[in-house]
């Protein structure tokens, strides 16, 4: 029996006020409450039952930001084609490959059928639809231009998802290769070097200093490997703990990352691109500047830019021009400030910021390509020193013995 506060997923079928068959999936505390709520929505329930739980403990698939971006584009396309909103949710939801995404979209559809606006229904899924998404949808519904706003949202999500993948690629590739190099080195030290050590004991001669060092390192790793794993685990947990809970640590981390050659430039330019793209989209939607800057701050992906944009919001709220408040933060290049100044003077700030976003997104793309080209020889050199060094250390005694015999 479920706890009183536990929500149960119910799958239901019924007939709406127009006599049309309908159905969906909603969460309620009990079947009685489910029937009551559906009746209030004008649905005569024909069949309702708890959703079957996955077999063998199979976990639900995670909903990714990429899937949200694709959904935004699908919905924009359907509405522009004249498909009604509820029917669009039904088509997209039932045709989705990800069961979790399908379940969420059908739940939103049921909320809209129950009288919620689309913005309100999306707001209930705040884990997947942020404040920016909901604000833009609300602005579109209020102005009666939901189709056009959804197209802007879809473009915005696609652009931000693209730049997020580029930054992730720039950071993930070298880290992944170094982790593999560490694992290979550990395997050689624990399993391969001891075999050579047993072989060298029968030589009856002094081993080269480099070989002795590697054998000593191997013995230390074999004895203390658990301590190494423990320290790495503690370091990982500590990093994650302070990353989630310490604002000061995040300030230090983001400031340090911005100072790293090439990587820092990628992170800085991607933050500026997200700032420009988000503010451009919200300005085009008619969202007031002070209100828009709150969502813009959260989209930058860097706590230094977040604090800077929130300071800009406070300045703009007191009547200061956006361009002057941007200068005071010291975070934005002169070109960006000048483009914003032109936009404010001409009343086309959304178009100017759109050009800024395009420029910096292309810059990030080029920097990521350059970083990949730069990292490949460096990574090969690191792997050569680690793996090649171990191999040379093991074969030095054999070469020495061969020279003595010869």
XYZ file of C-alpha atoms in Angstrom:
406
model
C 0.000 0.000 0.000
C 1.376 3.418 -0.953
C 2.209 6.003 1.667
C -0.346 8.862 2.020
C 2.049 11.403 0.516
C 3.316 9.198 -2.319
C 2.252 10.056 -5.865
C 1.166 7.123 -8.049
C 1.287 7.244 -11.847
C -2.111 6.350 -13.340
C -2.795 5.523 -16.991
C -6.369 6.376 -17.944
C -8.824 6.445 -20.835
C -12.075 8.366 -21.007
C -14.417 10.656 -22.913
C -14.180 14.463 -22.811
C -16.974 17.059 -22.839
C -17.257 16.900 -26.642
C -17.709 13.139 -26.528
C -14.258 12.456 -27.964
C -12.069 9.656 -26.664
C -9.059 10.853 -24.741
C -6.416 9.444 -22.460
C -3.176 10.159 -20.716
C -1.038 9.659 -17.681
C -1.138 11.664 -14.441
C 0.154 11.350 -10.905
C -2.267 11.270 -7.953
C -2.220 10.009 -4.380
C -4.957 7.413 -4.991
C -7.350 6.135 -7.632
C -10.278 7.885 -5.934
C -8.513 11.234 -6.124
C -7.537 10.487 -9.721
C -11.178 9.878 -10.733
C -12.308 13.004 -8.868
C -9.708 15.247 -10.494
C -10.380 13.877 -13.952
C -14.111 14.430 -13.433
C -13.377 18.066 -12.570
C -11.491 18.315 -15.851
C -14.621 17.202 -17.697
C -13.419 13.673 -18.374
C -15.704 10.666 -17.897
C -13.286 7.913 -16.934
C -13.780 4.594 -18.725
C -10.611 2.823 -17.608
C -7.904 3.738 -15.126
C -5.074 1.745 -13.580
C -1.658 2.314 -11.994
C 1.135 2.383 -14.522
C 3.015 -0.964 -14.499
C 6.470 -0.720 -12.992
C 9.453 -1.669 -15.201
C 10.534 -5.300 -15.006
C 13.889 -6.375 -13.574
C 14.411 -3.022 -11.905
C 15.001 -1.264 -15.223
C 15.572 2.435 -14.651
C 13.718 5.106 -16.589
C 15.767 6.826 -19.265
C 17.105 10.247 -18.414
C 15.632 13.235 -20.236
C 18.483 15.202 -21.809
C 18.709 18.875 -22.747
C 19.136 17.753 -26.356
C 15.730 16.049 -26.268
C 14.169 19.239 -24.886
C 15.699 21.179 -27.800
C 14.314 18.671 -30.333
C 10.880 18.825 -28.657
C 10.860 22.640 -28.920
C 11.584 22.426 -32.654
C 8.938 19.705 -33.217
C 6.286 21.686 -31.342
C 7.144 24.911 -33.181
C 6.911 23.130 -36.536
C 3.531 21.531 -35.731
C 1.964 24.755 -34.470
C 3.187 26.644 -37.545
C 1.553 23.901 -39.652
C -1.756 24.560 -37.896
C -1.866 21.486 -35.639
C -3.714 22.287 -32.340
C -1.544 22.542 -29.212
C -3.023 19.558 -27.339
C -2.882 17.354 -30.424
C 0.743 18.382 -30.983
C 1.680 17.254 -27.483
C -0.203 14.001 -28.048
C 1.579 13.267 -31.343
C 5.059 14.122 -30.028
C 4.524 12.342 -26.715
C 3.200 9.080 -28.134
C 5.853 8.996 -30.851
C 8.871 9.581 -28.614
C 11.469 6.826 -28.177
C 12.293 7.835 -24.603
C 9.511 6.553 -22.265
C 10.338 9.210 -19.658
C 10.023 12.001 -22.225
C 6.809 10.506 -23.552
C 5.369 10.274 -20.051
C 6.263 13.889 -19.271
C 4.771 15.278 -22.494
C 1.508 13.366 -22.027
C 1.347 14.650 -18.465
C 1.770 18.234 -19.721
C -0.946 17.563 -22.299
C -3.310 16.420 -19.542
C -2.566 19.561 -17.504
C -3.354 21.772 -20.524
C -6.587 19.860 -21.097
C -7.385 20.474 -17.421
C -7.289 24.251 -17.926
C -3.632 25.194 -17.361
C -1.849 27.455 -19.791
C 1.149 25.918 -21.521
C 3.487 28.061 -19.413
C 1.832 26.837 -16.200
C 1.986 23.211 -17.345
C 5.660 23.525 -18.255
C 6.359 25.255 -14.938
C 5.314 22.077 -13.120
C 8.239 20.334 -14.861
C 10.834 22.902 -13.772
C 13.543 20.229 -13.731
C 13.420 20.194 -17.544
C 11.875 23.559 -18.481
C 13.758 26.435 -16.893
C 12.441 29.881 -16.027
C 13.620 31.255 -19.371
C 11.652 28.655 -21.360
C 8.483 29.230 -19.306
C 8.781 33.043 -19.458
C 9.089 33.025 -23.239
C 6.135 30.653 -23.632
C 4.084 32.856 -21.293
C 5.001 35.950 -23.321
C 3.966 34.166 -26.515
C 0.629 33.080 -25.033
C -0.103 36.569 -23.684
C 0.669 38.237 -27.020
C -1.026 35.540 -29.127
C 2.185 34.737 -31.006
C 3.037 31.377 -29.444
C 4.067 29.841 -32.778
C 6.647 32.556 -33.463
C 7.995 32.478 -29.906
C 8.332 28.697 -29.967
C 10.386 29.014 -33.146
C 12.707 31.461 -31.342
C 12.857 29.134 -28.334
C 13.707 26.195 -30.582
C 16.487 28.182 -32.298
C 17.800 29.339 -28.925
C 17.819 25.800 -27.483
C 19.528 24.418 -30.584
C 22.239 27.101 -30.469
C 22.886 26.740 -26.735
C 22.913 22.939 -26.988
C 25.415 23.165 -29.833
C 27.772 25.403 -27.876
C 27.394 23.241 -24.764
C 28.489 20.187 -26.759
C 31.486 22.053 -28.142
C 32.663 23.109 -24.680
C 32.074 19.593 -23.363
C 34.096 18.165 -26.240
C 36.961 20.554 -25.521
C 37.120 19.525 -21.857
C 36.225 15.829 -22.102
C 38.703 14.660 -24.758
C 41.993 15.385 -22.948
C 40.600 14.275 -19.588
C 39.402 10.954 -21.029
C 42.763 10.247 -22.671
C 44.684 11.053 -19.486
C 42.394 8.771 -17.455
C 43.062 5.947 -19.930
C 46.813 6.643 -19.693
C 46.601 6.466 -15.898
C 44.740 3.128 -16.035
C 47.228 1.638 -18.546
C 50.160 2.770 -16.404
C 48.578 1.245 -13.302
C 48.050 -2.082 -15.107
C 51.678 -2.143 -16.254
C 52.960 -1.366 -12.770
C 50.748 -3.927 -11.011
C 50.791 -6.840 -13.464
C 53.590 -6.461 -16.034
C 56.528 -5.045 -14.077
C 56.428 -7.823 -11.403
C 56.920 -10.433 -14.165
C 60.099 -8.684 -15.315
C 61.199 -8.253 -11.680
C 61.142 -12.036 -11.170
C 63.154 -12.416 -14.386
C 65.782 -9.887 -13.281
C 66.414 -11.643 -9.940
C 68.277 -14.417 -11.784
C 70.637 -12.020 -13.560
C 73.002 -11.688 -10.608
C 73.938 -8.148 -11.684
C 73.070 -4.630 -10.618
C 70.056 -3.193 -12.386
C 70.091 0.273 -14.023
C 68.918 3.092 -11.738
C 65.870 3.802 -13.920
C 64.799 0.150 -13.765
C 65.263 0.071 -9.982
C 63.097 3.199 -9.691
C 60.280 1.640 -11.777
C 60.433 -1.638 -9.798
C 60.303 0.332 -6.534
C 57.325 2.303 -7.830
C 55.626 -0.948 -8.859
C 56.138 -2.462 -5.407
C 54.765 0.676 -3.771
C 51.671 0.671 -6.019
C 51.047 -3.034 -5.334
C 51.201 -2.407 -1.585
C 49.342 0.887 -1.417
C 46.957 0.778 -4.389
C 43.972 0.841 -2.042
C 45.273 4.071 -0.480
C 45.644 5.654 -3.924
C 42.087 4.653 -4.876
C 40.809 5.896 -1.510
C 42.527 9.273 -1.834
C 41.184 9.721 -5.385
C 37.666 8.805 -4.219
C 37.872 11.238 -1.290
C 39.183 13.990 -3.572
C 36.338 13.351 -6.038
C 33.706 13.388 -3.285
C 35.181 16.533 -1.712
C 35.246 18.304 -5.066
C 31.614 17.340 -5.763
C 30.524 18.344 -2.244
C 32.018 21.831 -2.372
C 30.995 22.314 -6.027
C 27.349 21.866 -5.017
C 27.419 23.721 -1.692
C 30.202 26.306 -1.598
C 29.770 29.570 -3.491
C 33.331 30.604 -2.611
C 34.706 27.356 -4.067
C 32.731 27.892 -7.294
C 34.096 31.424 -7.529
C 37.634 30.094 -7.128
C 37.046 27.243 -9.610
C 35.457 29.392 -12.323
C 38.087 32.119 -11.903
C 40.857 29.496 -12.190
C 39.306 27.870 -15.266
C 39.102 31.226 -17.031
C 42.871 31.675 -16.557
C 43.805 28.365 -18.221
C 45.301 28.993 -21.693
C 42.902 28.224 -24.584
C 40.400 26.458 -22.265
C 39.792 29.733 -20.419
C 39.179 31.516 -23.728
C 36.668 28.842 -24.754
C 34.764 29.134 -21.463
C 34.786 32.950 -21.556
C 33.607 33.204 -25.161
C 30.938 30.538 -24.635
C 29.599 32.481 -21.608
C 29.454 35.682 -23.698
C 27.735 33.783 -26.531
C 25.110 32.381 -24.144
C 24.611 35.837 -22.608
C 24.062 37.420 -26.011
C 21.868 34.623 -27.379
C 19.619 34.510 -24.303
C 19.188 38.278 -24.011
C 18.554 38.545 -27.757
C 15.821 35.909 -27.604
C 14.119 37.472 -24.586
C 14.346 40.998 -26.012
C 12.773 39.836 -29.272
C 9.958 38.276 -27.219
C 9.251 41.616 -25.536
C 10.342 40.531 -22.044
C 11.317 43.613 -19.955
C 15.091 44.036 -19.650
C 15.246 43.887 -15.843
C 13.196 40.684 -15.806
C 15.141 39.188 -18.731
C 18.541 39.706 -17.061
C 17.584 37.298 -14.257
C 17.173 34.444 -16.744
C 20.234 35.611 -18.699
C 22.406 35.421 -15.551
C 21.456 31.797 -14.983
C 22.177 30.814 -18.591
C 25.817 32.017 -18.685
C 27.178 28.853 -17.043
C 29.812 30.715 -15.010
C 29.318 32.136 -11.526
C 31.481 35.192 -12.272
C 29.243 36.088 -15.201
C 26.171 35.283 -13.092
C 27.211 37.786 -10.428
C 28.177 40.319 -13.094
C 24.821 40.091 -14.894
C 22.891 40.303 -11.612
C 24.870 43.481 -10.805
C 23.920 44.787 -14.253
C 20.277 44.015 -13.464
C 20.447 46.098 -10.295
C 22.065 48.974 -12.205
C 19.510 48.839 -15.034
C 16.677 48.778 -12.470
C 17.921 52.154 -11.162
C 17.826 53.668 -14.651
C 21.390 53.107 -15.872
C 21.939 52.142 -19.502
C 22.889 48.528 -20.163
C 26.126 49.454 -21.969
C 27.483 51.384 -18.974
C 26.627 48.632 -16.508
C 28.391 46.118 -18.792
C 31.564 48.242 -18.737
C 31.559 48.321 -14.936
C 31.570 44.527 -14.664
C 34.836 44.271 -16.613
C 33.663 40.965 -18.113
C 32.684 42.000 -21.640
C 35.026 42.912 -24.516
C 34.745 46.388 -26.012
C 33.210 44.999 -29.209
C 30.281 43.505 -27.281
C 29.697 46.732 -25.365
C 29.772 48.776 -28.590
C 27.265 46.444 -30.277
C 24.938 46.761 -27.280
C 25.359 50.561 -27.373
C 24.383 50.634 -31.062
C 21.410 48.399 -30.312
C 20.220 50.658 -27.493
C 20.577 53.773 -29.674
C 18.767 52.244 -32.666
C 16.170 50.227 -30.736
C 17.397 46.967 -32.260
C 19.292 45.449 -29.334
C 17.940 41.972 -30.097
C 19.433 42.024 -33.625
C 22.780 43.370 -32.405
C 23.002 40.729 -29.680
C 22.066 38.065 -32.210
C 25.082 39.081 -34.308
C 27.291 39.026 -31.200
C 26.080 35.505 -30.377
C 26.765 34.288 -33.928
C 30.275 35.756 -33.829
C 31.232 34.238 -30.468
C 29.679 30.864 -31.254
C 31.884 30.699 -34.342
C 34.867 31.752 -32.219
C 34.167 28.915 -29.763
C 33.883 26.468 -32.662
C 37.283 27.535 -34.025
C 38.925 27.440 -30.578
C 37.631 23.923 -29.920
C 39.079 22.749 -33.247
C 42.390 24.445 -32.443
C 42.474 22.913 -28.966
C 41.861 19.443 -30.386
C 44.718 19.922 -32.860
C 46.974 21.244 -30.097
C 46.125 18.512 -27.588
C 46.732 15.549 -29.890
C 50.563 15.869 -30.027
C 50.714 16.758 -26.327
C 48.650 13.706 -25.384
C 50.746 11.463 -27.626
C 53.891 12.809 -25.932
C 52.439 12.137 -22.461
C 51.420 8.609 -23.425
C 54.844 8.013 -24.989
C 56.652 9.155 -21.844
C 54.463 7.092 -19.492
C 54.082 3.844 -21.413
C 57.335 4.077 -23.389
C 59.295 4.945 -20.251
C 58.034 1.841 -18.453
C 58.891 -0.388 -21.424
C 62.384 1.091 -21.756
C 62.975 0.601 -18.006
C 62.099 -3.093 -18.328
C 64.295 -3.709 -21.365
C 67.382 -1.802 -20.183
C 68.691 -4.759 -18.096
C 68.181 -7.100 -21.059
C 70.190 -4.781 -23.305
C 72.877 -4.502 -20.621
C 73.060 -8.272 -20.276
C 73.249 -8.700 -24.056
C 76.124 -6.231 -24.243
C 77.973 -8.058 -21.434
C 77.536 -11.439 -23.146
C 78.642 -10.022 -26.470
